[in-house]
Coordinates of C-alpha atoms in Angstrom, one line a residue:
Chain R
X22 CA 25.0 11.9 -3.9
X23 CA 26.1 8.4 -3.3
X24 CA 25.2 6.0 -0.5
X25 CA 28.0 6.6 2.0
X26 CA 27.5 10.3 1.7
X27 CA 23.8 9.9 2.5
X28 CA 24.7 8.1 5.7
X29 CA 27.4 10.6 6.6
X30 CA 24.9 13.4 6.1
X31 CA 22.4 11.7 8.4
X32 CA 25.0 11.2 11.1
X33 CA 26.3 14.7 10.8
X34 CA 22.7 16.1 11.2
X35 CA 22.2 13.9 14.3
X36 CA 25.4 15.2 15.8
X37 CA 24.5 18.8 15.0
X38 CA 21.1 18.3 16.6
X39 CA 22.7 16.8 19.7
X40 CA 25.2 19.7 20.0
X41 CA 22.4 22.3 19.6
X42 CA 20.4 20.5 22.2
X43 CA 23.3 20.5 24.7
X44 CA 24.0 24.2 24.2
X45 CA 20.3 24.9 24.5
X46 CA 20.1 23.1 27.8
X47 CA 22.9 25.2 29.3
X48 CA 21.6 28.5 28.0
X49 CA 18.0 27.8 29.0
X50 CA 19.0 26.8 32.5
X51 CA 20.4 30.3 32.9
X52 CA 17.2 32.0 31.7
X53 CA 14.6 33.1 34.2
X54 CA 13.9 35.6 37.0
X55 CA 17.4 35.0 38.2
X56 CA 19.6 35.3 35.1
X57 CA 22.7 33.1 35.1
X58 CA 25.5 32.9 32.6
X59 CA 26.4 29.6 30.9
X60 CA 29.6 29.3 33.1
X61 CA 27.5 29.8 36.2
X62 CA 25.2 27.0 35.1
X63 CA 28.1 24.7 34.3
X64 CA 29.8 25.5 37.6
X65 CA 26.7 24.8 39.6
X66 CA 26.2 21.4 37.9
X67 CA 29.9 20.5 38.2
X68 CA 29.9 21.3 41.9
X69 CA 26.8 19.3 42.5
X70 CA 28.2 16.3 40.5
X71 CA 31.5 16.4 42.6
X72 CA 29.3 16.2 45.7
X73 CA 29.9 19.8 46.8
X74 CA 26.4 20.8 48.0
X75 CA 26.7 24.3 49.4
X76 CA 22.9 24.7 49.1
X77 CA 23.7 28.1 47.6
X78 CA 21.0 30.0 45.7
X79 CA 22.6 29.3 42.4
X80 CA 22.9 25.6 42.9
X81 CA 19.3 25.3 44.1
X82 CA 18.0 27.3 41.1
X83 CA 19.9 25.3 38.6
X84 CA 19.8 21.8 40.1
X85 CA 16.4 21.7 41.9
X86 CA 14.3 24.1 39.8
X87 CA 15.5 24.4 36.3
X88 CA 17.3 21.2 35.4
X89 CA 14.3 18.9 36.3
X90 CA 12.1 21.0 34.0
X91 CA 14.7 20.8 31.2
X92 CA 15.0 17.0 31.7
X93 CA 11.2 16.8 31.7
X94 CA 11.0 18.9 28.5
X95 CA 13.4 16.5 26.8
X96 CA 11.5 13.4 27.9
X97 CA 8.0 14.8 27.1
X98 CA 9.1 16.3 23.8
X99 CA 10.9 13.1 22.7
X100 CA 8.0 10.9 23.8
X101 CA 5.3 12.9 22.0
X102 CA 7.5 13.2 18.8
X103 CA 8.1 9.5 18.7
X104 CA 4.4 8.8 19.3
X105 CA 3.7 11.0 16.3
X106 CA 6.3 9.3 14.1
X107 CA 4.8 5.8 15.0
X108 CA 1.2 6.9 14.3
X109 CA 2.1 8.5 11.1
X110 CA 3.8 5.4 9.8
X111 CA 0.9 3.2 11.0
X112 CA -1.8 5.3 9.5
X113 CA 0.4 6.0 6.3
X114 CA -0.6 9.5 7.0
X115 CA 1.7 12.4 7.9
X116 CA -1.1 14.3 9.6
X117 CA -1.5 11.9 12.6
X118 CA -0.5 13.2 16.0
X119 CA -1.3 12.0 19.5
X120 CA -3.4 15.1 20.2
X121 CA -5.2 15.2 16.8
X122 CA -6.2 11.5 16.8
X123 CA -7.6 11.8 20.4
X124 CA -5.0 9.8 22.4
X125 CA -4.0 12.7 24.5
X126 CA -7.7 13.4 25.3
X127 CA -8.2 9.7 26.2
X128 CA -5.2 9.8 28.4
X129 CA -6.3 13.0 30.0
X130 CA -9.7 11.5 30.7
X131 CA -8.1 8.4 32.3
X132 CA -5.8 10.5 34.4
X133 CA -8.6 12.8 35.7
X134 CA -10.7 9.7 36.5
X135 CA -7.9 8.5 38.8
X136 CA -7.6 11.9 40.5
X137 CA -11.4 12.1 41.0
X138 CA -11.8 8.6 42.3
X139 CA -8.9 9.2 44.6
X140 CA -6.9 6.2 43.2
X141 CA -3.5 6.1 44.7
X142 CA -2.3 2.5 44.4
X143 CA 0.6 1.6 42.3
X144 CA 0.3 -1.3 39.9
X145 CA 3.3 -2.9 38.3
X146 CA 5.3 0.1 39.2
X147 CA 2.9 2.5 37.5
X148 CA 1.1 4.9 39.6
X149 CA -2.7 5.0 39.3
X150 CA -2.8 8.2 37.3
X151 CA -0.2 6.9 34.7
X152 CA -2.1 3.6 34.5
X153 CA -5.5 5.0 33.9
X154 CA -4.0 7.5 31.4
X155 CA -2.5 4.6 29.5
X156 CA -5.7 2.7 29.4
X157 CA -7.7 5.8 28.3
X158 CA -5.1 6.5 25.6
X159 CA -5.2 2.9 24.3
X160 CA -9.0 2.8 24.2
X161 CA -9.1 6.2 22.4
X162 CA -6.6 5.3 19.7
X163 CA -8.1 1.8 19.0
X164 CA -11.6 3.5 18.8
X165 CA -10.4 6.1 16.4
X166 CA -8.5 3.6 14.3
X167 CA -11.4 1.2 14.0
X168 CA -13.9 3.9 13.3
X169 CA -11.9 5.6 10.6
X170 CA -10.6 2.5 8.7
X171 CA -12.1 1.8 5.3
X172 CA -11.0 -1.4 3.7
X173 CA -7.7 -1.5 5.4
X174 CA -6.8 2.1 4.7
X175 CA -7.1 5.1 7.0
X176 CA -8.1 8.2 4.8
X177 CA -6.8 11.5 6.1
X178 CA -10.3 13.1 6.4
X179 CA -11.8 10.1 8.2
X180 CA -8.8 10.0 10.6
X181 CA -8.9 13.7 11.4
X182 CA -12.7 13.9 11.8
X183 CA -12.9 10.8 13.9
X184 CA -10.0 12.0 16.1
X185 CA -11.6 15.4 16.6
X186 CA -15.0 13.8 17.4
X187 CA -13.6 11.2 19.9
X188 CA -11.3 13.8 21.4
X189 CA -14.1 16.3 21.9
X190 CA -16.4 13.7 23.4
X191 CA -13.7 12.7 25.9
X192 CA -12.8 16.3 26.7
X193 CA -16.5 17.1 27.4
X194 CA -16.8 14.1 29.7
X195 CA -13.6 15.1 31.5
X196 CA -14.8 18.7 31.9
X197 CA -18.1 17.4 33.3
X198 CA -16.4 15.2 35.8
X199 CA -14.1 18.0 37.0
X200 CA -17.1 20.4 37.3
X201 CA -18.6 18.1 39.9
X202 CA -15.7 18.7 42.2
X203 CA -14.8 21.5 44.6
X204 CA -13.2 24.7 43.3
X205 CA -9.8 23.8 44.6
X206 CA -9.7 20.4 42.8
X207 CA -11.3 22.0 39.7
X208 CA -8.6 24.6 39.5
X209 CA -5.8 22.2 40.2
X210 CA -6.9 19.6 37.7
X211 CA -7.7 22.2 35.0
X212 CA -4.3 23.7 35.3
X213 CA -2.6 20.4 35.1
X214 CA -4.7 19.3 32.2
X215 CA -3.8 22.4 30.2
X216 CA -0.3 21.1 30.0
X217 CA 2.5 22.6 32.0
X218 CA 6.0 21.7 33.1
X219 CA 5.7 24.1 36.1
X220 CA 6.6 23.0 39.6
X221 CA 7.8 19.6 38.6
X222 CA 10.8 18.2 40.4
X223 CA 13.1 15.2 39.8
X224 CA 10.4 12.8 41.0
X225 CA 8.3 13.7 37.9
X226 CA 11.4 13.0 35.7
X227 CA 11.9 9.6 37.5
X228 CA 8.2 8.8 36.9
X229 CA 8.3 9.5 33.2
X230 CA 11.8 8.3 32.3
X231 CA 11.2 4.5 32.3
X232 CA 8.2 4.7 29.9
X233 CA 9.8 7.2 27.7
X234 CA 13.0 5.1 27.4
X235 CA 11.0 1.8 27.0
X236 CA 8.7 3.3 24.3
X237 CA 11.5 4.9 22.3
X238 CA 13.6 1.7 22.5
X239 CA 10.8 -0.5 21.2
X240 CA 10.0 2.0 18.4
X241 CA 13.7 1.9 17.5
X242 CA 13.7 -1.9 17.4
X243 CA 10.7 -1.7 15.1
X244 CA 12.3 1.0 12.8
X245 CA 12.5 -1.3 9.8
X246 CA 8.9 -2.4 10.3
X247 CA 7.9 1.3 10.5
X248 CA 9.5 1.9 7.1
X249 CA 7.6 -0.9 5.5
X250 CA 4.3 0.0 7.2
X251 CA 4.6 3.5 5.9
X252 CA 4.1 2.1 2.4
X253 CA 0.5 1.0 3.2
X254 CA -1.2 -2.0 4.8
X255 CA -1.5 -4.1 1.7
X256 CA 2.1 -3.6 0.7
X257 CA 3.3 -4.2 4.2
X258 CA 1.5 -7.5 4.1
X259 CA 3.0 -8.4 0.8
X260 CA 6.4 -7.7 2.2
X261 CA 5.9 -10.1 5.1
X262 CA 4.7 -7.9 7.9
X263 CA 2.4 -9.5 10.4
X264 CA -0.1 -6.6 10.3
X265 CA -2.3 -7.5 13.3
X266 CA 0.7 -7.9 15.5
X267 CA 2.5 -4.8 14.2
X268 CA -0.6 -2.7 14.7
X269 CA -1.1 -3.9 18.2
X270 CA 2.5 -3.5 19.4
X271 CA 2.9 -0.1 17.8
X272 CA -0.4 1.4 18.8
X273 CA 0.2 0.3 22.4
X274 CA 3.7 1.8 22.3
X275 CA 2.5 5.1 20.8
X276 CA -0.3 5.3 23.4
X277 CA 2.2 4.4 26.2
X278 CA 4.5 7.3 25.2
X279 CA 1.7 9.8 24.8
X280 CA -0.1 8.7 28.0
X281 CA 3.0 8.8 30.1
X282 CA 3.7 12.3 28.9
X283 CA 0.0 13.4 29.6
X284 CA 0.0 11.8 33.1
X285 CA 3.0 13.8 34.1
X286 CA 2.5 17.1 32.2
X287 CA -1.1 17.3 31.0
X288 CA -2.1 17.7 27.4
X289 CA 0.5 19.3 25.2
X290 CA -0.7 19.6 21.6
X291 CA 0.9 19.4 18.1
X292 CA 4.5 18.3 19.2
X293 CA 3.9 14.9 17.5
X294 CA 2.9 16.7 14.3
X295 CA 5.5 19.5 14.0
X296 CA 8.6 17.6 15.0
X297 CA 8.4 14.5 12.7
X298 CA 7.4 16.7 9.8
X299 CA 10.4 19.1 10.2
X300 CA 12.8 16.1 10.9
X301 CA 11.6 14.4 7.7
X302 CA 12.5 17.5 5.7
X303 CA 15.9 17.4 7.4
X304 CA 16.9 13.7 7.4
X305 CA 14.3 12.0 5.2
X306 CA 11.6 9.4 6.1
X307 CA 13.9 6.5 7.0
X308 CA 12.9 5.6 10.6
X309 CA 16.4 4.5 11.5
X310 CA 17.4 8.2 11.3
X311 CA 14.0 9.8 11.7
X312 CA 13.4 8.3 15.2
X313 CA 16.6 9.6 16.9
X314 CA 16.2 12.9 15.1
X315 CA 12.7 13.2 16.3
X316 CA 13.7 12.5 19.9
X317 CA 16.3 15.3 19.7
X318 CA 13.9 17.7 17.8
X319 CA 11.1 17.0 20.2
X320 CA 13.3 17.8 23.1
X321 CA 14.5 21.0 21.5
X322 CA 11.0 22.2 20.7
X323 CA 9.7 21.6 24.2
X324 CA 12.8 23.1 25.8
X325 CA 12.4 26.4 24.1
X326 CA 8.6 26.3 24.4
X327 CA 9.0 26.0 28.1
X328 CA 11.4 28.9 28.2
X329 CA 8.8 31.0 26.5
X330 CA 6.1 29.6 28.8
X331 CA 7.9 30.7 31.9
X332 CA 9.2 34.0 30.7
X333 CA 6.4 35.4 28.5
X334 CA 4.5 36.9 31.4
X335 CA 6.4 38.7 34.1
X336 CA 5.9 37.0 37.4
X337 CA 3.6 34.3 36.0
X338 CA 3.5 31.1 33.9
X339 CA 1.7 30.4 30.7
X340 CA 0.8 26.8 30.2
X341 CA 3.3 25.3 27.7
X342 CA 0.4 23.9 25.6
X343 CA -0.6 27.4 24.8
X344 CA 2.9 28.0 23.3
X345 CA 2.9 24.8 21.3
X346 CA -0.6 25.4 20.1
X347 CA 0.1 28.9 18.9
X348 CA 3.0 27.5 16.9
X349 CA 1.4 24.2 16.0
X350 CA -2.1 25.1 14.9
X351 CA -1.0 27.4 12.1
X352 CA 1.5 24.8 11.1
X353 CA -1.2 22.1 11.0
X354 CA -3.4 24.4 8.9
X355 CA -0.5 25.0 6.5
X356 CA 0.1 21.2 6.1
X357 CA -3.6 20.6 5.6
X358 CA -3.8 23.4 3.0
X359 CA -0.9 21.9 1.1
X360 CA -2.3 18.4 1.1
X361 CA -5.7 19.6 -0.1
X362 CA -4.1 21.5 -2.9
X363 CA -1.9 18.6 -4.0
X364 CA -4.7 16.1 -4.0
Chain W
X19 CA 8.3 -29.3 -12.1
X20 CA 4.8 -30.0 -13.4
X21 CA 3.0 -29.7 -10.1
X22 CA 1.2 -26.4 -9.9
X23 CA 3.1 -23.8 -7.9
X24 CA 0.0 -21.7 -7.2
X25 CA -3.6 -23.0 -7.3
X26 CA -7.0 -21.9 -6.3
X27 CA -9.7 -24.4 -5.8
X28 CA -13.4 -23.4 -5.8
X29 CA -12.6 -20.2 -3.9
X30 CA -15.4 -18.0 -2.7
X31 CA -15.2 -14.6 -0.9
X32 CA -16.0 -10.9 -1.0
X33 CA -16.8 -7.9 1.1
X34 CA -19.6 -7.2 3.5
X35 CA -21.8 -10.1 2.5
X36 CA -21.4 -9.4 -1.2
X37 CA -19.8 -12.4 -2.9
X38 CA -17.3 -11.4 -5.5
X39 CA -15.5 -14.7 -6.1
X40 CA -18.0 -17.4 -6.8
X41 CA -16.2 -20.7 -6.8
X42 CA -13.2 -19.8 -8.9
X43 CA -10.4 -22.3 -9.7
X44 CA -7.1 -21.8 -11.4
X45 CA -3.7 -23.3 -11.6
X46 CA -0.3 -21.8 -12.3
X47 CA 2.7 -23.9 -13.2
X48 CA 6.3 -23.0 -12.6
X49 CA 7.5 -20.7 -15.3
X50 CA 4.0 -19.7 -16.5
X51 CA 3.2 -16.3 -17.8
X52 CA -0.6 -15.9 -17.3
X53 CA -2.8 -12.9 -17.9
X54 CA -6.2 -12.3 -16.2
X55 CA -8.6 -10.3 -18.3
X56 CA -12.3 -9.4 -17.7
X57 CA -14.7 -6.5 -17.4
X58 CA -14.8 -4.1 -14.4
X59 CA -16.3 -5.7 -11.4
X60 CA -15.6 -9.3 -12.5
X61 CA -13.4 -9.8 -9.5
X62 CA -9.9 -9.4 -10.8
X63 CA -8.5 -7.3 -8.0
X64 CA -10.4 -9.4 -5.4
X65 CA -8.8 -12.5 -6.9
X66 CA -5.3 -11.0 -6.3
X67 CA -6.3 -10.3 -2.7
X68 CA -7.5 -13.9 -2.3
X69 CA -4.3 -15.3 -3.8
X70 CA -2.1 -13.2 -1.5
X71 CA -4.0 -13.9 1.7
X72 CA -5.5 -10.4 2.1
X73 CA -9.0 -11.7 1.6
X74 CA -10.7 -14.0 4.1
X75 CA -12.2 -16.8 2.0
X76 CA -15.7 -18.0 2.6
X77 CA -14.9 -21.3 0.9
X78 CA -12.3 -23.2 -1.1
X79 CA -8.6 -23.0 -0.7
X80 CA -5.5 -21.4 -2.2
X81 CA -2.3 -23.5 -2.2
X82 CA 1.2 -22.2 -2.8
X83 CA 3.8 -24.9 -3.6
X84 CA 1.3 -27.5 -2.4
X85 CA 0.8 -25.9 1.0
X86 CA -2.3 -24.0 2.0
X87 CA -1.8 -20.3 2.0
X88 CA -3.1 -19.9 5.6
X89 CA -0.3 -22.3 6.8
X90 CA 2.4 -19.7 5.8
X91 CA 3.7 -17.1 8.2
X92 CA 3.6 -13.6 6.5
X93 CA 7.4 -13.6 6.3
X94 CA 7.6 -17.0 4.6
X95 CA 4.9 -16.1 2.2
X96 CA 6.7 -12.9 1.1
X97 CA 9.8 -15.0 0.3
X98 CA 7.9 -17.0 -2.3
X99 CA 5.2 -14.6 -3.5
X100 CA 5.7 -11.0 -4.4
X101 CA 2.9 -8.6 -5.4
X102 CA 3.0 -5.4 -7.5
X103 CA -0.2 -3.6 -6.5
X104 CA -2.1 -1.0 -8.4
X105 CA -0.1 2.2 -8.4
X106 CA -0.8 4.6 -5.6
X107 CA 0.9 7.9 -4.9
X108 CA 3.5 7.5 -2.2
X109 CA 2.8 9.2 1.2
X110 CA 6.4 9.5 2.2
X111 CA 9.5 10.5 0.2
X112 CA 11.7 7.4 0.7
X113 CA 14.5 7.2 -1.9
X114 CA 14.2 4.6 -4.7
X115 CA 17.0 2.6 -3.0
X116 CA 15.3 2.6 0.3
X117 CA 12.1 1.3 -1.2
X118 CA 13.8 -1.5 -3.1
X119 CA 15.7 -2.4 0.1
X120 CA 12.4 -2.9 1.8
X121 CA 12.0 -5.9 -0.5
X122 CA 14.6 -7.6 1.7
X123 CA 12.4 -7.3 4.7
X124 CA 11.2 -10.9 4.7
X125 CA 14.8 -12.1 4.5
X126 CA 16.1 -10.2 7.4
X127 CA 15.9 -11.2 11.1
X128 CA 14.8 -8.4 13.4
X129 CA 18.3 -7.6 14.7
X130 CA 20.2 -8.4 11.6
X131 CA 21.7 -5.6 9.4
X132 CA 21.5 -6.1 5.7
X133 CA 24.6 -7.9 4.5
X134 CA 26.6 -8.1 1.2
X135 CA 24.1 -10.6 -0.3
X136 CA 21.2 -8.2 0.4
X137 CA 23.0 -5.3 -1.3
X138 CA 23.8 -7.5 -4.3
X139 CA 20.2 -8.6 -4.7
X140 CA 19.0 -5.0 -4.4
X141 CA 21.5 -3.8 -6.9
X142 CA 20.6 -6.6 -9.3
X143 CA 16.9 -5.8 -9.0
X144 CA 17.6 -2.1 -9.7
X145 CA 19.7 -3.0 -12.7
X146 CA 17.1 -5.3 -14.2
X147 CA 14.4 -2.7 -13.9
X148 CA 16.7 0.1 -15.1
X149 CA 16.2 2.3 -12.0
X150 CA 19.9 2.3 -10.8
X151 CA 20.4 5.9 -12.0
X152 CA 17.3 6.9 -9.9
X153 CA 18.4 5.2 -6.7
X154 CA 18.9 8.4 -4.7
X155 CA 15.8 10.2 -6.0
X156 CA 12.7 10.4 -3.7
X157 CA 9.9 8.3 -5.0
X158 CA 7.4 11.1 -4.9
X159 CA 9.3 12.8 -7.7
X160 CA 9.1 9.9 -10.1
X161 CA 7.0 9.6 -13.2
X162 CA 4.3 6.8 -13.3
X163 CA 6.5 4.5 -15.4
X164 CA 9.5 5.0 -13.2
X165 CA 7.5 4.4 -10.0
X166 CA 6.1 1.2 -11.5
X167 CA 9.6 -0.1 -12.3
X168 CA 10.7 0.7 -8.8
X169 CA 7.7 -1.3 -7.4
X170 CA 8.7 -4.2 -9.6
X171 CA 12.3 -3.9 -8.4
X172 CA 11.1 -4.0 -4.8
X173 CA 9.1 -7.2 -5.6
X174 CA 12.2 -8.7 -7.3
X175 CA 14.3 -7.9 -4.2
X176 CA 12.1 -10.4 -2.4
X177 CA 13.6 -13.1 -4.7
X178 CA 10.1 -14.6 -5.2
X179 CA 9.2 -17.6 -7.3
X180 CA 5.8 -16.1 -8.2
X181 CA 5.0 -12.5 -9.0
X182 CA 1.4 -11.2 -9.1
X183 CA 0.7 -7.9 -10.7
X184 CA -2.5 -5.8 -10.5
X185 CA -2.9 -3.7 -13.6
X186 CA 0.9 -2.9 -13.9
X187 CA 0.3 -0.9 -17.1
X188 CA -2.7 1.2 -16.0
X189 CA -1.9 5.0 -16.2
X190 CA 1.2 4.3 -18.3
X191 CA 1.6 5.6 -21.9
X192 CA 2.2 3.2 -24.7
X193 CA 6.0 3.2 -24.5
X194 CA 6.1 2.5 -20.8
X195 CA 3.4 -0.2 -21.1
X196 CA 5.7 -2.1 -23.5
X197 CA 8.7 -1.5 -21.4
X198 CA 7.0 -3.0 -18.3
X199 CA 5.7 -6.0 -20.2
X200 CA 9.0 -6.7 -21.9
X201 CA 10.7 -6.6 -18.5
X202 CA 8.2 -9.2 -17.2
X203 CA 8.8 -11.3 -20.3
X204 CA 12.5 -11.2 -19.8
X205 CA 12.2 -12.1 -16.1
X206 CA 9.9 -14.9 -17.0
X207 CA 12.3 -16.3 -19.6
X208 CA 15.7 -15.6 -18.0
X209 CA 14.9 -16.1 -14.3
X210 CA 12.0 -18.5 -14.8
X211 CA 9.8 -16.2 -12.7
X212 CA 6.2 -17.3 -12.7
X213 CA 4.0 -14.3 -13.6
X214 CA 0.3 -13.7 -13.1
X215 CA -0.8 -10.4 -14.4
X216 CA -4.1 -8.6 -14.3
X217 CA -4.7 -6.5 -17.4
X218 CA -7.3 -4.2 -18.7
X219 CA -5.8 -4.2 -22.1
X220 CA -6.8 -7.2 -24.1
X221 CA -4.3 -6.6 -26.9
X222 CA -1.4 -6.1 -24.6
X223 CA -2.3 -9.2 -22.6
X224 CA -2.7 -11.3 -25.8
X225 CA 0.7 -10.1 -27.1
X226 CA 2.8 -11.0 -24.0
X227 CA 0.9 -13.7 -21.9
X228 CA 1.3 -17.4 -22.8
X229 CA -2.1 -18.2 -21.4
X230 CA -5.1 -16.0 -20.6
X231 CA -7.9 -16.4 -18.0
X232 CA -11.1 -14.5 -18.9
X233 CA -13.1 -13.7 -15.8
X234 CA -16.8 -13.0 -15.6
X235 CA -18.8 -12.5 -12.4
X236 CA -16.4 -14.1 -10.1
X237 CA -15.5 -17.2 -12.2
X238 CA -13.2 -18.1 -15.0
X239 CA -15.3 -18.0 -18.1
X240 CA -12.7 -19.2 -20.5
X241 CA -9.1 -20.2 -20.3
X242 CA -6.4 -21.1 -22.8
X243 CA -4.0 -19.6 -25.3
X244 CA -4.8 -15.9 -26.3
X245 CA -6.3 -17.2 -29.6
X246 CA -8.6 -19.7 -27.8
X247 CA -9.8 -17.1 -25.2
X248 CA -10.2 -13.9 -27.2
X249 CA -13.0 -14.9 -29.5
X250 CA -15.8 -12.8 -30.8
X251 CA -18.3 -15.0 -28.9
X252 CA -16.5 -15.0 -25.6
X253 CA -16.0 -11.2 -25.7
X254 CA -19.6 -10.6 -26.6
X255 CA -20.8 -12.8 -23.8
X256 CA -18.5 -11.4 -21.1
X257 CA -18.2 -7.7 -22.1
X258 CA -21.5 -7.3 -24.0
X259 CA -19.5 -5.7 -26.7
X260 CA -19.5 -6.2 -30.4
X261 CA -15.9 -6.7 -31.5
X262 CA -13.8 -8.0 -34.4
X263 CA -10.8 -10.2 -33.8
X264 CA -7.9 -10.4 -36.2
X265 CA -4.4 -11.8 -36.0
X266 CA -1.6 -9.3 -35.4
X267 CA 0.4 -9.4 -38.7
X268 CA 3.7 -9.3 -36.8
X269 CA 3.2 -11.7 -33.9
X270 CA 0.2 -13.8 -35.0
X271 CA -1.5 -13.1 -31.6
X272 CA -5.2 -12.1 -31.6
X273 CA -6.0 -8.4 -31.8
X274 CA -9.3 -7.1 -30.7
X275 CA -10.9 -4.3 -32.7
X276 CA -14.1 -2.4 -32.0
X277 CA -16.9 -3.3 -34.4
X278 CA -19.2 -0.3 -34.7
X279 CA -20.7 -1.4 -38.0
X280 CA -21.9 -4.7 -36.6
X281 CA -23.0 -7.8 -38.6
X282 CA -19.6 -8.7 -40.0
X283 CA -18.8 -11.3 -37.4
X284 CA -21.9 -13.2 -38.5
X285 CA -20.2 -14.0 -41.7
X286 CA -17.2 -15.7 -40.1

C-alpha cells in the first residue's frame, strides 16, 4: 500500500460514512408510531424548504418532531465522540471517555445545581445550565487528571479508578441535592439526567450547535498536536509541544463538548469510548482523519440508539443512555480484558 | 566551532525533595560523541530530563548554543535538540511514516501543510535508519530493534544539531545493538551530529563513544577517553565491583571483564 492509496482509502471511508449517515437520517425519520416511507420524508422536507407549510400531519411529524431529534443525535454523538478522541490522545490512553473519567458527572452536577438554585440568567450567550455544566465538567476533569498523574504519565488503572471515584462522588451529591426537592422536580431532573433526546425541539438544537461546532473546529485545528500528544507527554515535549498550554486548551475543549451535550440531553455514557475505538480500527489513529470519522460515527451511533430508545417499548420511551450503556458497558469490559491480557 | 554546544553548570535537581543531580557539570562540543555510564540510580535518566528541560532545576543552569535552556520556546528547542527516550510500547497504531513525520512538528506552523522539503527530510531520515520498507506498517507490530530505528528516524526528522539518547540499546539483542550504534557513529561522522548517549553497557560505550562520562550519585566521577575512564579503580569505586580491564584486540578500546577470582588487579 503506498501513500496516495492510504489517503484515498481514508477519503473513501469518510465519504461512505457520510452517505450511510444521510441514508440513516432519512430512514430513521420515517420510523415511529406513524410509519413513513423515505419518499414521504423527503417530500415533507422538500415542501418545508420550499416554504410550503401545509401544517399537515406528515410535515409536523417529520419537521417538528423527528428532525430535531435527529439533528440533536448527530450533534450530541459527534460532540461526545470528539471529546473522547481528545481525552484519549491527551491521556495517551484509549480507555478514556467523558463518562468514565467523570466529566459527564461533573457536568450533570453543575447543571442540576443551576436547576435547583433556579438560575436562569444567560452569560456570554450561554444559558445558566450550560455554563454551570461546563464549569462542573472542567473542575471534574482537572481533578481526575491531577489525582491520577504519576510523574507526567496517566496510568490506565489510576485514570479509571480516579474517574470512577470522582464520578460516583459527584453523582451522590447530585442525587442528594435532587432528593431535597419536591416530587415533581425530582422526577423531571432525574429523567433528564438519565439521558434522553425525548421532547427536544429545534431550540435545543440551536442551543447545542454553537458549542459543538466550536469544539469540533478547535479539535480539528489541533489535529497535528493531538497526534504528537498521543505519543506521550515526554515525547510531545521533545517534539516541541507546549505541554501546559496544550493540556489546558484541549481539556477545556473536551469538557466544553461533553458539558454542552450533558446540559441539553443529560448523561449519555460510553459514546466517547466506543466510537473512537471503532473509527481507529477503520481509518487508523491519525487525527486528521480520525476526528471527522468520529463526528460521523458518533452521529450514526446516537441516531440508531435513539431509534431504539423510542421504539423499544410500545407507547413509551427508554432513556437513550440505557441503550448506549447496554451496548457500551460490555464493549468497555471487552477492551479492558484485552488490555489486561496484553500487558 | 570550539564553544560548547550543550553545557550544564553545577546543576541540581530531583523529585519530591530527593536530590538526584548534585552539582553536575558537563560540556559537549559540536561533533562530539559522548557516552554517559554509571550504576543504576546514579542519575543518568534524570540528567537527560534536566538537559531537555523536563526537570525543574533547583540550581545551576543548562545552556544550549550559549543560550539558557529556559529561554527557548518548546518549538525552538525541538529544532536544535532531539531526544530518543527509553523504549516504551506504543499506545496507538500510527504507521512508521506517520511517526517519522511527527518529527517535522517543530518546523511546521499551525496552519501549514507539510511541503516538499518536509517529505524529503522524512524520506532521508527513513532511508538513513533503514526503515523505508516499513513505512506503512503500524508501529505496534514492529520488533524492538525496528521500533528503536523508527524513533531515531523521528529524531532525525527534527534536523537537530544535538541528539540525546537514553539507553538506545536496552532490550535489543547483540546484532541490533551494533546496528544502532553504527548508525549513530555514521550520523556523527557524516552529518556531524553531536551525540550524547546513556548506556548501561560499558563495553559497547567504550567501543563507540569518543569520550565517556562516568556518573556516581548525581555527579560526574570521571571523564575522558574510554581508556582514561574505564579503569579498575574507577569501576570498583563507583560500581563496587571487582573487574578486570583489557584492551580489545581489534579496536584497542578498553574491555571490562568480570573478575570472580579477585586479587589479580593488585598485581597491575
